[in-house]
PDB file of C-alpha atoms in Angstrom:
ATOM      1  CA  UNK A   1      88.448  89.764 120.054  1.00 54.00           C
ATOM      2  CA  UNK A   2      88.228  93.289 118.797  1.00 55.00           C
ATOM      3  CA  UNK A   3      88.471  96.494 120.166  1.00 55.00           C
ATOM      4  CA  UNK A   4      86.379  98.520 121.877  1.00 60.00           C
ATOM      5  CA  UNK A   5      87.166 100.977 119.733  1.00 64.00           C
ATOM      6  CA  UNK A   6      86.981  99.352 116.489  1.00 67.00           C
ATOM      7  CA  UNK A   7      83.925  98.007 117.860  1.00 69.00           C
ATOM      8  CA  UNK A   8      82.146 101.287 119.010  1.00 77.00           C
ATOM      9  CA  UNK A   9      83.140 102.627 115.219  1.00 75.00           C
ATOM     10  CA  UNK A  10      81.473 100.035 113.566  1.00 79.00           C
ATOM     11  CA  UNK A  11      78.064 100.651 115.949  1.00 80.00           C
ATOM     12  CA  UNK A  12      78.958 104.487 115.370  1.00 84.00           C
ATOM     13  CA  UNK A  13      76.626 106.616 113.364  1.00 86.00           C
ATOM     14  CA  UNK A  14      79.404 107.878 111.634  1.00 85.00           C
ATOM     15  CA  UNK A  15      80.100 104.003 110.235  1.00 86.00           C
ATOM     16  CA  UNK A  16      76.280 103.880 109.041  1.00 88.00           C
ATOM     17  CA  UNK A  17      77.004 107.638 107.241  1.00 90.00           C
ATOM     18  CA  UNK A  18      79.780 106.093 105.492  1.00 88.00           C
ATOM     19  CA  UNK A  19      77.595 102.987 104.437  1.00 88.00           C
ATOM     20  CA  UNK A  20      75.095 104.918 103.684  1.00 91.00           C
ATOM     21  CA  UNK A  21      77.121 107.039 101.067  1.00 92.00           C
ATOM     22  CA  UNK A  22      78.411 103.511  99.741  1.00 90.00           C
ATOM     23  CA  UNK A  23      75.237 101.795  99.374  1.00 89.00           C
ATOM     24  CA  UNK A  24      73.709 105.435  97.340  1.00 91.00           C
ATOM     25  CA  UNK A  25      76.250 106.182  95.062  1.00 88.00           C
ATOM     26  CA  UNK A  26      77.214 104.749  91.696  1.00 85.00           C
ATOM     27  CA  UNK A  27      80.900 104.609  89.522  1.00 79.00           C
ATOM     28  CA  UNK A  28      83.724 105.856  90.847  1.00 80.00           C
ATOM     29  CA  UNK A  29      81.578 107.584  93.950  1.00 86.00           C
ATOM     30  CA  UNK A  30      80.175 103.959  95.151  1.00 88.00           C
ATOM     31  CA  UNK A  31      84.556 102.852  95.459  1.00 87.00           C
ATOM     32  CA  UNK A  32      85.699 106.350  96.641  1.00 89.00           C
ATOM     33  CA  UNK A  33      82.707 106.082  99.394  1.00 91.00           C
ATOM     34  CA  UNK A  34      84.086 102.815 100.127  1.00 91.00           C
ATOM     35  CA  UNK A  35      87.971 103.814 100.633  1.00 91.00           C
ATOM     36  CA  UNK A  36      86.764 106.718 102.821  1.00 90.00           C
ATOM     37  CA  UNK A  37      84.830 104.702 105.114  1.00 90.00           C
ATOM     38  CA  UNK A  38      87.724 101.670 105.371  1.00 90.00           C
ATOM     39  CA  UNK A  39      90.348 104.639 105.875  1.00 86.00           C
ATOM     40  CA  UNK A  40      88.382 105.683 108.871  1.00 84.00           C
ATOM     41  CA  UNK A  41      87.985 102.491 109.890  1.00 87.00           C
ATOM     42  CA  UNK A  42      91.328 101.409 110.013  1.00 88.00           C
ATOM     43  CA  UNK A  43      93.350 104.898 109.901  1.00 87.00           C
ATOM     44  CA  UNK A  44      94.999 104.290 106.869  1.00 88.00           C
ATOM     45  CA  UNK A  45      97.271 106.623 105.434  1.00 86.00           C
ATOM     46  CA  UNK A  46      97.537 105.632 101.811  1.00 88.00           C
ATOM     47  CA  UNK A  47      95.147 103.680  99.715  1.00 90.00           C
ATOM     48  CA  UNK A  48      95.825 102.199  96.204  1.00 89.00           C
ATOM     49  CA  UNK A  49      93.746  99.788  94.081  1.00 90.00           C
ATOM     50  CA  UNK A  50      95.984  97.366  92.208  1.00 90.00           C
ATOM     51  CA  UNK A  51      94.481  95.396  89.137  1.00 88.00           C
ATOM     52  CA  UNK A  52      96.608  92.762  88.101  1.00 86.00           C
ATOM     53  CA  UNK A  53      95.925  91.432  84.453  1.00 80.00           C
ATOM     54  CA  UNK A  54      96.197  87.793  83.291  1.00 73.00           C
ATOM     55  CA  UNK A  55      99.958  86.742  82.222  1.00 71.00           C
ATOM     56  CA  UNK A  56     100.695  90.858  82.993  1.00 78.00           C
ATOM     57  CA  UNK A  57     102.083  93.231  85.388  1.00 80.00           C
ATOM     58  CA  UNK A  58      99.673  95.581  87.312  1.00 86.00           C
ATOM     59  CA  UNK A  59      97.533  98.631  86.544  1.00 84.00           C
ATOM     60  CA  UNK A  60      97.487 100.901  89.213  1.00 83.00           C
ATOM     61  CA  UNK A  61      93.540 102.013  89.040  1.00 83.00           C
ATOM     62  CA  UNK A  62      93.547 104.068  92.088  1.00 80.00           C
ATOM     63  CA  UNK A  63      96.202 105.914  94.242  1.00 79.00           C
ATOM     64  CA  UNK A  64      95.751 108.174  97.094  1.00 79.00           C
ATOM     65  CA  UNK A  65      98.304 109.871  98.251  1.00 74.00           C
ATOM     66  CA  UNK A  66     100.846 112.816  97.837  1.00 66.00           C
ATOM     67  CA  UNK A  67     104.072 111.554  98.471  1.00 63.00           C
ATOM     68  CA  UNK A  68     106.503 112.433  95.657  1.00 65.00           C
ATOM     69  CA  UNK A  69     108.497 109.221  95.967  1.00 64.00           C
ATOM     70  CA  UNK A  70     105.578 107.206  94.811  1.00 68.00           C
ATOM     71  CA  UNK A  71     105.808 108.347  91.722  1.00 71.00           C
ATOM     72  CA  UNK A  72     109.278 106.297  90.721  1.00 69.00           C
ATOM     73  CA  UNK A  73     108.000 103.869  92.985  1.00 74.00           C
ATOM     74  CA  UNK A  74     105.166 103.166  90.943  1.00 78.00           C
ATOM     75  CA  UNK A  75     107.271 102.636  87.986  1.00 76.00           C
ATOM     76  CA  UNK A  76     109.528 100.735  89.420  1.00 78.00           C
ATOM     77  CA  UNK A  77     107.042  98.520  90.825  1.00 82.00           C
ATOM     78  CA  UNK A  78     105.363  97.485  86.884  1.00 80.00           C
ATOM     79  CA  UNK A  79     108.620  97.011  86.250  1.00 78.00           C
ATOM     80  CA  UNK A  80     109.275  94.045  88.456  1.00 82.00           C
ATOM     81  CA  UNK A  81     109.638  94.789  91.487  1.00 83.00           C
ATOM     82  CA  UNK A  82     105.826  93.248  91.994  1.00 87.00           C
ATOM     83  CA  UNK A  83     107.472  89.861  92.027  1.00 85.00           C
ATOM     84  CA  UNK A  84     108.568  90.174  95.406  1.00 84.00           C
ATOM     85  CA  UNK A  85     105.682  91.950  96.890  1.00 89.00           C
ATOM     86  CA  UNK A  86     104.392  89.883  99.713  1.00 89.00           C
ATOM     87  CA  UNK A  87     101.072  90.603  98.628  1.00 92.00           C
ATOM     88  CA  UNK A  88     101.257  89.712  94.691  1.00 89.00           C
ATOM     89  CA  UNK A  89     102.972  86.143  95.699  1.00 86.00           C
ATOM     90  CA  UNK A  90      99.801  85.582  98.193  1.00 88.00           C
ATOM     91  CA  UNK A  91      98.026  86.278  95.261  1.00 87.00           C
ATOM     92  CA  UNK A  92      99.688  83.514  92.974  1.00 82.00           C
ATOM     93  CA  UNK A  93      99.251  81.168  95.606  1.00 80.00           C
ATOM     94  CA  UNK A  94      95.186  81.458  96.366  1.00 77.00           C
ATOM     95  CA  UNK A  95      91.687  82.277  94.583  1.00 74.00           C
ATOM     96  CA  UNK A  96      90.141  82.860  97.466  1.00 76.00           C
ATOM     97  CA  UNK A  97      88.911  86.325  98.367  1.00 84.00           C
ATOM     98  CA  UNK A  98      89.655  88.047 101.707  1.00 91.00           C
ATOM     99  CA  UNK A  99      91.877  89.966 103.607  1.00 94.00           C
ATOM    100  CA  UNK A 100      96.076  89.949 103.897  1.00 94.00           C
ATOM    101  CA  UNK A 101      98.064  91.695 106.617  1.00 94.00           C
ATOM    102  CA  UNK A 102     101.805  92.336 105.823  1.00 92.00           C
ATOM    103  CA  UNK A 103     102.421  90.764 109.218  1.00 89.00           C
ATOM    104  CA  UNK A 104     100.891  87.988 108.083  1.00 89.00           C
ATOM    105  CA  UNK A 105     103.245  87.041 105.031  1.00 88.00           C
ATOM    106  CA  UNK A 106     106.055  87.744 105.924  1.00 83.00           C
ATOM    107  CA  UNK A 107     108.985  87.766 109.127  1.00 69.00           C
ATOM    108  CA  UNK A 108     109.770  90.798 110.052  1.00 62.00           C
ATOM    109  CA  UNK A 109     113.529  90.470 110.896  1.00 67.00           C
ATOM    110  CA  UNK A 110     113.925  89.074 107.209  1.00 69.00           C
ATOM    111  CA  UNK A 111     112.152  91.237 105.093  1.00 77.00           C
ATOM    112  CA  UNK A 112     112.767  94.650 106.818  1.00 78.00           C
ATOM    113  CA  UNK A 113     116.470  93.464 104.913  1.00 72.00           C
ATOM    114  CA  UNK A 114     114.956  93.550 101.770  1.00 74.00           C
ATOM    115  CA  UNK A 115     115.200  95.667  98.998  1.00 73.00           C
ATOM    116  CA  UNK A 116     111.477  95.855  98.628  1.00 80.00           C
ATOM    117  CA  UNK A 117     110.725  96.882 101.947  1.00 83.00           C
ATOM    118  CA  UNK A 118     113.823  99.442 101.808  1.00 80.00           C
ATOM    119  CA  UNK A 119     112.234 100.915  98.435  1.00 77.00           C
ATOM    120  CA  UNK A 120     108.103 100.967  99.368  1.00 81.00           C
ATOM    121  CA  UNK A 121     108.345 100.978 102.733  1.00 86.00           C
ATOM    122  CA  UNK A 122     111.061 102.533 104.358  1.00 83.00           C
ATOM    123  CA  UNK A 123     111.981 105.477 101.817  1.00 79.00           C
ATOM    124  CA  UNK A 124     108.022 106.235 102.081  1.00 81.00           C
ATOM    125  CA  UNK A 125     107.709 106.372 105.903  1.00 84.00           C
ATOM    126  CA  UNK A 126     105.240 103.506 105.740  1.00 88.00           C
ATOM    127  CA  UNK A 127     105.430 100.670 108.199  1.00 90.00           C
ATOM    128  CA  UNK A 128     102.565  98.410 107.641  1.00 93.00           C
ATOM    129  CA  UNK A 129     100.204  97.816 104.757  1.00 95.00           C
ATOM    130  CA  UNK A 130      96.450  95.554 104.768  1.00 96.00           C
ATOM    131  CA  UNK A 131      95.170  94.359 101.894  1.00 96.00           C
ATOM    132  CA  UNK A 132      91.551  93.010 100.377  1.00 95.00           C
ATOM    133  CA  UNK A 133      91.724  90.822  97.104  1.00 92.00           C
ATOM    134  CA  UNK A 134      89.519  89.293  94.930  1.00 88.00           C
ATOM    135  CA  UNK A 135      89.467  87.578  91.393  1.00 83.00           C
ATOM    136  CA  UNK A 136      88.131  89.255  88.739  1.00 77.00           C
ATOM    137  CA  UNK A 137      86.417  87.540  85.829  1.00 70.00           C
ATOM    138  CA  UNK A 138      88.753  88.273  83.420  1.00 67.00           C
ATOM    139  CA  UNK A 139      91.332  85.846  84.998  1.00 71.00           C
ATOM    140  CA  UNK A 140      92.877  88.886  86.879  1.00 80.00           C
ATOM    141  CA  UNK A 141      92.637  90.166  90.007  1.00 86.00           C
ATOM    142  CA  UNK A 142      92.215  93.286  92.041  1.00 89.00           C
ATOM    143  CA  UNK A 143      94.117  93.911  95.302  1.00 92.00           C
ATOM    144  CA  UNK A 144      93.127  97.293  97.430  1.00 93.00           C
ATOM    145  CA  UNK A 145      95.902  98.183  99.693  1.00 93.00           C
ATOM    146  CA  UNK A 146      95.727  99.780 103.022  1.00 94.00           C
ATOM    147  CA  UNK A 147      99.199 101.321 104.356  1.00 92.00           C
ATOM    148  CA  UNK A 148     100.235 102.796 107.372  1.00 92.00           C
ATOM    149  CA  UNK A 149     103.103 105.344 108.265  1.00 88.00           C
ATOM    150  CA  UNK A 150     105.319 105.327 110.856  1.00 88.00           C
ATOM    151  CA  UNK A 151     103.106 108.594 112.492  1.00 88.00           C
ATOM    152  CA  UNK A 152      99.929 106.184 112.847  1.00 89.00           C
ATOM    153  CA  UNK A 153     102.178 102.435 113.437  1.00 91.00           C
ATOM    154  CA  UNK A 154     101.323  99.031 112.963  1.00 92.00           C
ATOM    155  CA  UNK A 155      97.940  97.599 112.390  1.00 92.00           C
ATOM    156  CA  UNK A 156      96.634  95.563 115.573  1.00 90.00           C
ATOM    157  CA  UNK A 157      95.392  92.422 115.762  1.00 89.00           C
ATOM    158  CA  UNK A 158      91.818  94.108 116.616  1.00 88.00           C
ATOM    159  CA  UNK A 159      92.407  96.005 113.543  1.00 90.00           C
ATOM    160  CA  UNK A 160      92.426  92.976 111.597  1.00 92.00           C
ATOM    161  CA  UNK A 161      89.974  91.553 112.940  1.00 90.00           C
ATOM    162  CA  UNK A 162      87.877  94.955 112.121  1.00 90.00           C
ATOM    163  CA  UNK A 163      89.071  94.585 108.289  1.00 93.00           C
ATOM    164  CA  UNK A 164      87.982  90.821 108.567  1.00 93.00           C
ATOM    165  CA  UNK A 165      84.497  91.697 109.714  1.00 91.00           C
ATOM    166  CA  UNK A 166      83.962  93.783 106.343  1.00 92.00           C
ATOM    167  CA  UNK A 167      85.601  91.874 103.758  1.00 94.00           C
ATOM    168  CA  UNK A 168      82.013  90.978 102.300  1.00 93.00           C
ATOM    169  CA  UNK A 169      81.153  94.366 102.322  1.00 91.00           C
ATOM    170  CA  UNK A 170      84.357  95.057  99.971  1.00 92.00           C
ATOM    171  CA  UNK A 171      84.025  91.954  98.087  1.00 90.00           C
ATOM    172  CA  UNK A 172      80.108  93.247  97.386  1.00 90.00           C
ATOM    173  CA  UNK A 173      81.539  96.509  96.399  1.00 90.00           C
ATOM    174  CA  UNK A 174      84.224  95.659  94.490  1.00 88.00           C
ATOM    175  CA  UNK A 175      82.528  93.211  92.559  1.00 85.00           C
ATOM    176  CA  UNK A 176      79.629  95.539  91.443  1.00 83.00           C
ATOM    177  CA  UNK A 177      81.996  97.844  90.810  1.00 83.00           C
ATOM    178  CA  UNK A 178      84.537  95.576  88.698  1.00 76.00           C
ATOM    179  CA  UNK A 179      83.491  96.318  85.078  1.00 73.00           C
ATOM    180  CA  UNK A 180      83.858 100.144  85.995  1.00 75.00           C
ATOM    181  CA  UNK A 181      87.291  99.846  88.048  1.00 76.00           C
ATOM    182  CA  UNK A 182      88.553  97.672  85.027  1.00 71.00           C
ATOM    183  CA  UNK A 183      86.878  98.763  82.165  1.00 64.00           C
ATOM    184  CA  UNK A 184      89.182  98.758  79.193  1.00 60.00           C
ATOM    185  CA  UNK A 185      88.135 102.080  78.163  1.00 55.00           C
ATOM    186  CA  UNK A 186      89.822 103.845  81.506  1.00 51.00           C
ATOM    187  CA  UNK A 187      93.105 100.949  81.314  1.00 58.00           C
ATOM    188  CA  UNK A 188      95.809 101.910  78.880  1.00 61.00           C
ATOM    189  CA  UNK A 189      95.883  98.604  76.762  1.00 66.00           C
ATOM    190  CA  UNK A 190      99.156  96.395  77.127  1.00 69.00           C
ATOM    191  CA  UNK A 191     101.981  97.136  74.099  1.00 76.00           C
ATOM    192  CA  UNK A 192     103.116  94.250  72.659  1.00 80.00           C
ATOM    193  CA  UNK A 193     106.765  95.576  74.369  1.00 81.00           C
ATOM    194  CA  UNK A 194     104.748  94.961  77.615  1.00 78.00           C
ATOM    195  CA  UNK A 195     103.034  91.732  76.849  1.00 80.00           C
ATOM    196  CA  UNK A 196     106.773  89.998  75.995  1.00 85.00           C
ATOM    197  CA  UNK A 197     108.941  92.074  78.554  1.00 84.00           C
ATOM    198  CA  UNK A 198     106.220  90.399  81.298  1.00 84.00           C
ATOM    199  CA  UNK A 199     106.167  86.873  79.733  1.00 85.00           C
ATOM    200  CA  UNK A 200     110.237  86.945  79.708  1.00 88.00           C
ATOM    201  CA  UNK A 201     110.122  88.466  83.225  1.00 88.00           C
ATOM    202  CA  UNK A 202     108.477  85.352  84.343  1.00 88.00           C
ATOM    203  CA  UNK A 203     110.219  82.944  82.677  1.00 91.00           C
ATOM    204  CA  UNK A 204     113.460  84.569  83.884  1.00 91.00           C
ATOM    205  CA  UNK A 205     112.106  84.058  87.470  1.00 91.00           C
ATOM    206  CA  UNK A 206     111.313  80.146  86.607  1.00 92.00           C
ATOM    207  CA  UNK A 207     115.112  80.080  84.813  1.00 94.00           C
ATOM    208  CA  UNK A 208     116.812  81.407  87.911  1.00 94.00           C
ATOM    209  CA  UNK A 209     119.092  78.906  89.231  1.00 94.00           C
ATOM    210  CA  UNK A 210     118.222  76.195  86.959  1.00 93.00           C
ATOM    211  CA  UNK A 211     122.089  76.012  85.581  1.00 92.00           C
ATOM    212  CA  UNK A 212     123.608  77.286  88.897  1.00 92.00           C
ATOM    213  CA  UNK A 213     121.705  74.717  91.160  1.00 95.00           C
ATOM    214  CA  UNK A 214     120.949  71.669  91.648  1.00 96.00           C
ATOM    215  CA  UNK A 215     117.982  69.716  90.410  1.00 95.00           C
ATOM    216  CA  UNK A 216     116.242  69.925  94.261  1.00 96.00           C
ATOM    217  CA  UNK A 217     117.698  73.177  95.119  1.00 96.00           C
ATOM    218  CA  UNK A 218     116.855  75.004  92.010  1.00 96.00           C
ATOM    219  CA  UNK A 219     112.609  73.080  93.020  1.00 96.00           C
ATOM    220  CA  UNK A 220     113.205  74.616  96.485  1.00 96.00           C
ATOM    221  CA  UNK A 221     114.540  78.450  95.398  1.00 95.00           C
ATOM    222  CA  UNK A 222     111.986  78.146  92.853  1.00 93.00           C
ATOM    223  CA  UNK A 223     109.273  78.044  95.575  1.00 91.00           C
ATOM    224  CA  UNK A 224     111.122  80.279  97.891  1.00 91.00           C
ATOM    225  CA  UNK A 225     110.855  82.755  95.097  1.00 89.00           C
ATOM    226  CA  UNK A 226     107.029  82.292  95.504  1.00 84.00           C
ATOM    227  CA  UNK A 227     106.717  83.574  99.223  1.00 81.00           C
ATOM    228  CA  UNK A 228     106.291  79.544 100.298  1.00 82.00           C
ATOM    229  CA  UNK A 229     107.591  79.508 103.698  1.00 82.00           C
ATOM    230  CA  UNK A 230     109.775  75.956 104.405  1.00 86.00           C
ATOM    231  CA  UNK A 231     107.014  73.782 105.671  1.00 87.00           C
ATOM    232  CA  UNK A 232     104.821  74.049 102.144  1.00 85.00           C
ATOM    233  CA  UNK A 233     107.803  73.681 100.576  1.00 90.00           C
ATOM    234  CA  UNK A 234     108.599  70.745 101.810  1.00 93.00           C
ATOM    235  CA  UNK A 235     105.025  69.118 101.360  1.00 90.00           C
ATOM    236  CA  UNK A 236     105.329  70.366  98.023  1.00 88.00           C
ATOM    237  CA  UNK A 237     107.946  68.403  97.027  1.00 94.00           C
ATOM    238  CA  UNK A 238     107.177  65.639  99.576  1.00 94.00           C
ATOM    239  CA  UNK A 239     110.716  66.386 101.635  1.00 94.00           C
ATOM    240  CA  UNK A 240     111.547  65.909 105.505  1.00 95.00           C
ATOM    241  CA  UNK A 241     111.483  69.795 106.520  1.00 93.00           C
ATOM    242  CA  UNK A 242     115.147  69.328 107.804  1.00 95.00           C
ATOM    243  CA  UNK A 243     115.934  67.661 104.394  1.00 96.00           C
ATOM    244  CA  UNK A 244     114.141  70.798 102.593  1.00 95.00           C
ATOM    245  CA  UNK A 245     116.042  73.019 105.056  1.00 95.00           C
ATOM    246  CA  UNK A 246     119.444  71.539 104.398  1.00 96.00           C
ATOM    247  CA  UNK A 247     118.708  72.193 100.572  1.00 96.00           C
ATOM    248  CA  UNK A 248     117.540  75.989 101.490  1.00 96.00           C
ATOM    249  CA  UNK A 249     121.109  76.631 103.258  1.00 96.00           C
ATOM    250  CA  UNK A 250     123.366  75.348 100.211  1.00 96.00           C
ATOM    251  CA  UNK A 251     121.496  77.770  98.048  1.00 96.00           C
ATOM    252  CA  UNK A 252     121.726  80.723 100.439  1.00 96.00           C
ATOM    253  CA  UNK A 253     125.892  79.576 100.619  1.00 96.00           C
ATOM    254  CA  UNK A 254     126.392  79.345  96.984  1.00 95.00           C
ATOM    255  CA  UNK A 255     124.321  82.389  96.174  1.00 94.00           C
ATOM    256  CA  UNK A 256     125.960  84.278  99.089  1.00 93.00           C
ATOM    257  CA  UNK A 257     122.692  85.563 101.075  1.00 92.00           C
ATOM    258  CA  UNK A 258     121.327  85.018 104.217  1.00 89.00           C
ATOM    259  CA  UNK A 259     117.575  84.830 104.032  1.00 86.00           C
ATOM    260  CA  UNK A 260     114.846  84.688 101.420  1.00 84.00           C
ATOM    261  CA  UNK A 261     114.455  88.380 101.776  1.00 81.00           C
ATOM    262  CA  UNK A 262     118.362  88.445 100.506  1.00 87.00           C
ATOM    263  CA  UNK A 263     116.794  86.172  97.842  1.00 91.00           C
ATOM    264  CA  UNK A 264     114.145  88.620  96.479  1.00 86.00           C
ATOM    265  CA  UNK A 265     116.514  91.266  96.328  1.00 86.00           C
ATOM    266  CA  UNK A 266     119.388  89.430  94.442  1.00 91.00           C
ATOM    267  CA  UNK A 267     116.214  88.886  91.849  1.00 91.00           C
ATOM    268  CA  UNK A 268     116.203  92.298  90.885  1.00 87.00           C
ATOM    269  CA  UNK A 269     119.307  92.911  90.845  1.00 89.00           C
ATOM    270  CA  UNK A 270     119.720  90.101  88.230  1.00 91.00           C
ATOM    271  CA  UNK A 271     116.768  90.827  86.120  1.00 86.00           C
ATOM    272  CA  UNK A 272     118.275  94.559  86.394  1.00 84.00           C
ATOM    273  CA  UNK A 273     121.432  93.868  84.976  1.00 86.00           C
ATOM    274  CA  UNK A 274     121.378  90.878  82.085  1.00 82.00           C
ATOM    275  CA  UNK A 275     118.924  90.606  79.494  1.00 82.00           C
ATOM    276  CA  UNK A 276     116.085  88.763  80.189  1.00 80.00           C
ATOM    277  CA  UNK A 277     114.632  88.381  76.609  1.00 77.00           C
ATOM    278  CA  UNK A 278     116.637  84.504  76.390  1.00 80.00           C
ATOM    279  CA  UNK A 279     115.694  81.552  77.418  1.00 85.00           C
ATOM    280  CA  UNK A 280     118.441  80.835  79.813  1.00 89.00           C
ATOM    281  CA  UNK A 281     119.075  81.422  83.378  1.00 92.00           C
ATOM    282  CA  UNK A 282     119.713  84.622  84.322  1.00 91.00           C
ATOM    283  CA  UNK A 283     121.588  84.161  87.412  1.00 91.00           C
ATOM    284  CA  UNK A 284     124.158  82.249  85.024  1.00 90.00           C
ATOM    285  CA  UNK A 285     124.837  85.204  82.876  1.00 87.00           C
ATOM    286  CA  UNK A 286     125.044  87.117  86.188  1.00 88.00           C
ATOM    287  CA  UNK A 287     127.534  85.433  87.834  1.00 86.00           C
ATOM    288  CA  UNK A 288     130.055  85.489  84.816  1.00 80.00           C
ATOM    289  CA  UNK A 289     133.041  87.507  85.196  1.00 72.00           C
ATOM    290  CA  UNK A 290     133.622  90.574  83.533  1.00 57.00           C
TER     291      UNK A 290
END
């Protein structure tokens, strides 16, 4: 059920202002009408518009807001980090367009341990984060983020169901405003340094454990290094859930972590410090003594 003041917003004639500024303007004024409207809507603090190419890391196409930190943090995020944002693994895991809330993906206990939510969320003030995302016809897709800071606090459940209401009002948006948002002329092209350091950071993440593991724990972590929480997992591989969670325990012992939060962090810190432009697992070379 949603709230009665979401729902006396969206009946507001300052809602039908902002739609009305949407539905009249063209380019880059038909999107920034639409961010200022959803930012009302839901109070958001920070909005950025992620496109994320075929086979490639993402293109930041738009980012409001003046925090200093985002700046590395934006960086650091092309650079990998996006492989253990709850919101990019959703994204290899569906076509469908809609709506994500970080509550949603993930538990909170676990990844409030990670390094991801230590790096973008806590170091930023920001405590929550909703996001719309779509395909785009290029094979990519476009994800528009949402966050929160600790001043404003969590999304409620009446907030999502507020973003919910609207997602075919983004979708519309978005989608008449793709060949704009991504058109090549306004996206640095990718290097071919970009093109192979993103293949090999893939194929590092689908090496990782392979030599450390075994065969069925190295097809669980693989999965758990996906976002797939244990009871996909185990249909996945057609597993009893204890089975599949017996399997998830040996790996967390032998790789000395605690959660798949730990997980995700121990990620980057691999891909951080070996070379990831060999075939080979990288956890292997990680684990060798000095």
């Amino acid at each position: 059920m949603m709230s009665t003041k979401c729902a006396s917003f969206l009946q507001s004639s300052e809602w039908y202002e902002s739609l009305g500024r949407v539905v009249s303007s063209q380019g880059a004024e038909k999107v920034e009408a639409l961010f200022d409207a959803i930012s009302v809507l839901l109070t958001a603090d920070e909005v950025m518009l992620f496109y994320f190419k075929p086979d490639l890391g993402p293109d930041i196409i738009v980012h409001r807001t003046d925090n200093a930190k985002r700046t590395r943090q934006i960086h650091d995020y092309k650079r990998g980090f996006y492989l253990t944002d709850p919101f990019y693994l959703a994204l290899e895991r569906t076509e469908q367009s809609g709506v994500m809330s970080l509550g949603e993906l993930v538990e909170d206990d676990s990844f409030e341990k990670s390094e991801f939510y230590r790096y973008h969320y806590r170091a930023t003030e920001l405590v929550d984060e909703v996001c719309y995302c779509m395909s785009h016809g290029s094979g990519g897709h476009l994800l528009l983020s949402f966050a929160r800071s600790h001043h404003v606090g969590r999304y409620s459940s009446e907030d999502i169901v507020a973003a919910r209401l609207i997602v075919p009002l983004v979708v519309a948006v978005l989608t008449a405003s793709a060949d704009y948002l991504v058109d090549p002329a306004s996206i640095s092209p990718a290097t071919t340094d970009e093109i192979n350091f993103h293949r090999n950071l893939k194929r590092a993440r689908s090496n990782f454990g392979r030599s450390v593991l075994t065969d069925r724990e190295y097809e669980v972590v693989q999965l758990l290094l996906r976002g797939y929480p244990i009871d996909v997992i185990s249909e996945r591989l057609e597993m009893a859930k204890g089975t599949t969670a017996v399997h998830r325990r040996n790996i967390y012992r032998k790789l000395d972590i605690s959660c798949q939060a730990e997980l995700f962090t121990l990620f980057i810190d691999v891909i951080e410090e070996v070379s990831i432009d060999i075939d080979s697992d990288p956890l292997s070379l990680y684990l060798q003594p000095l």
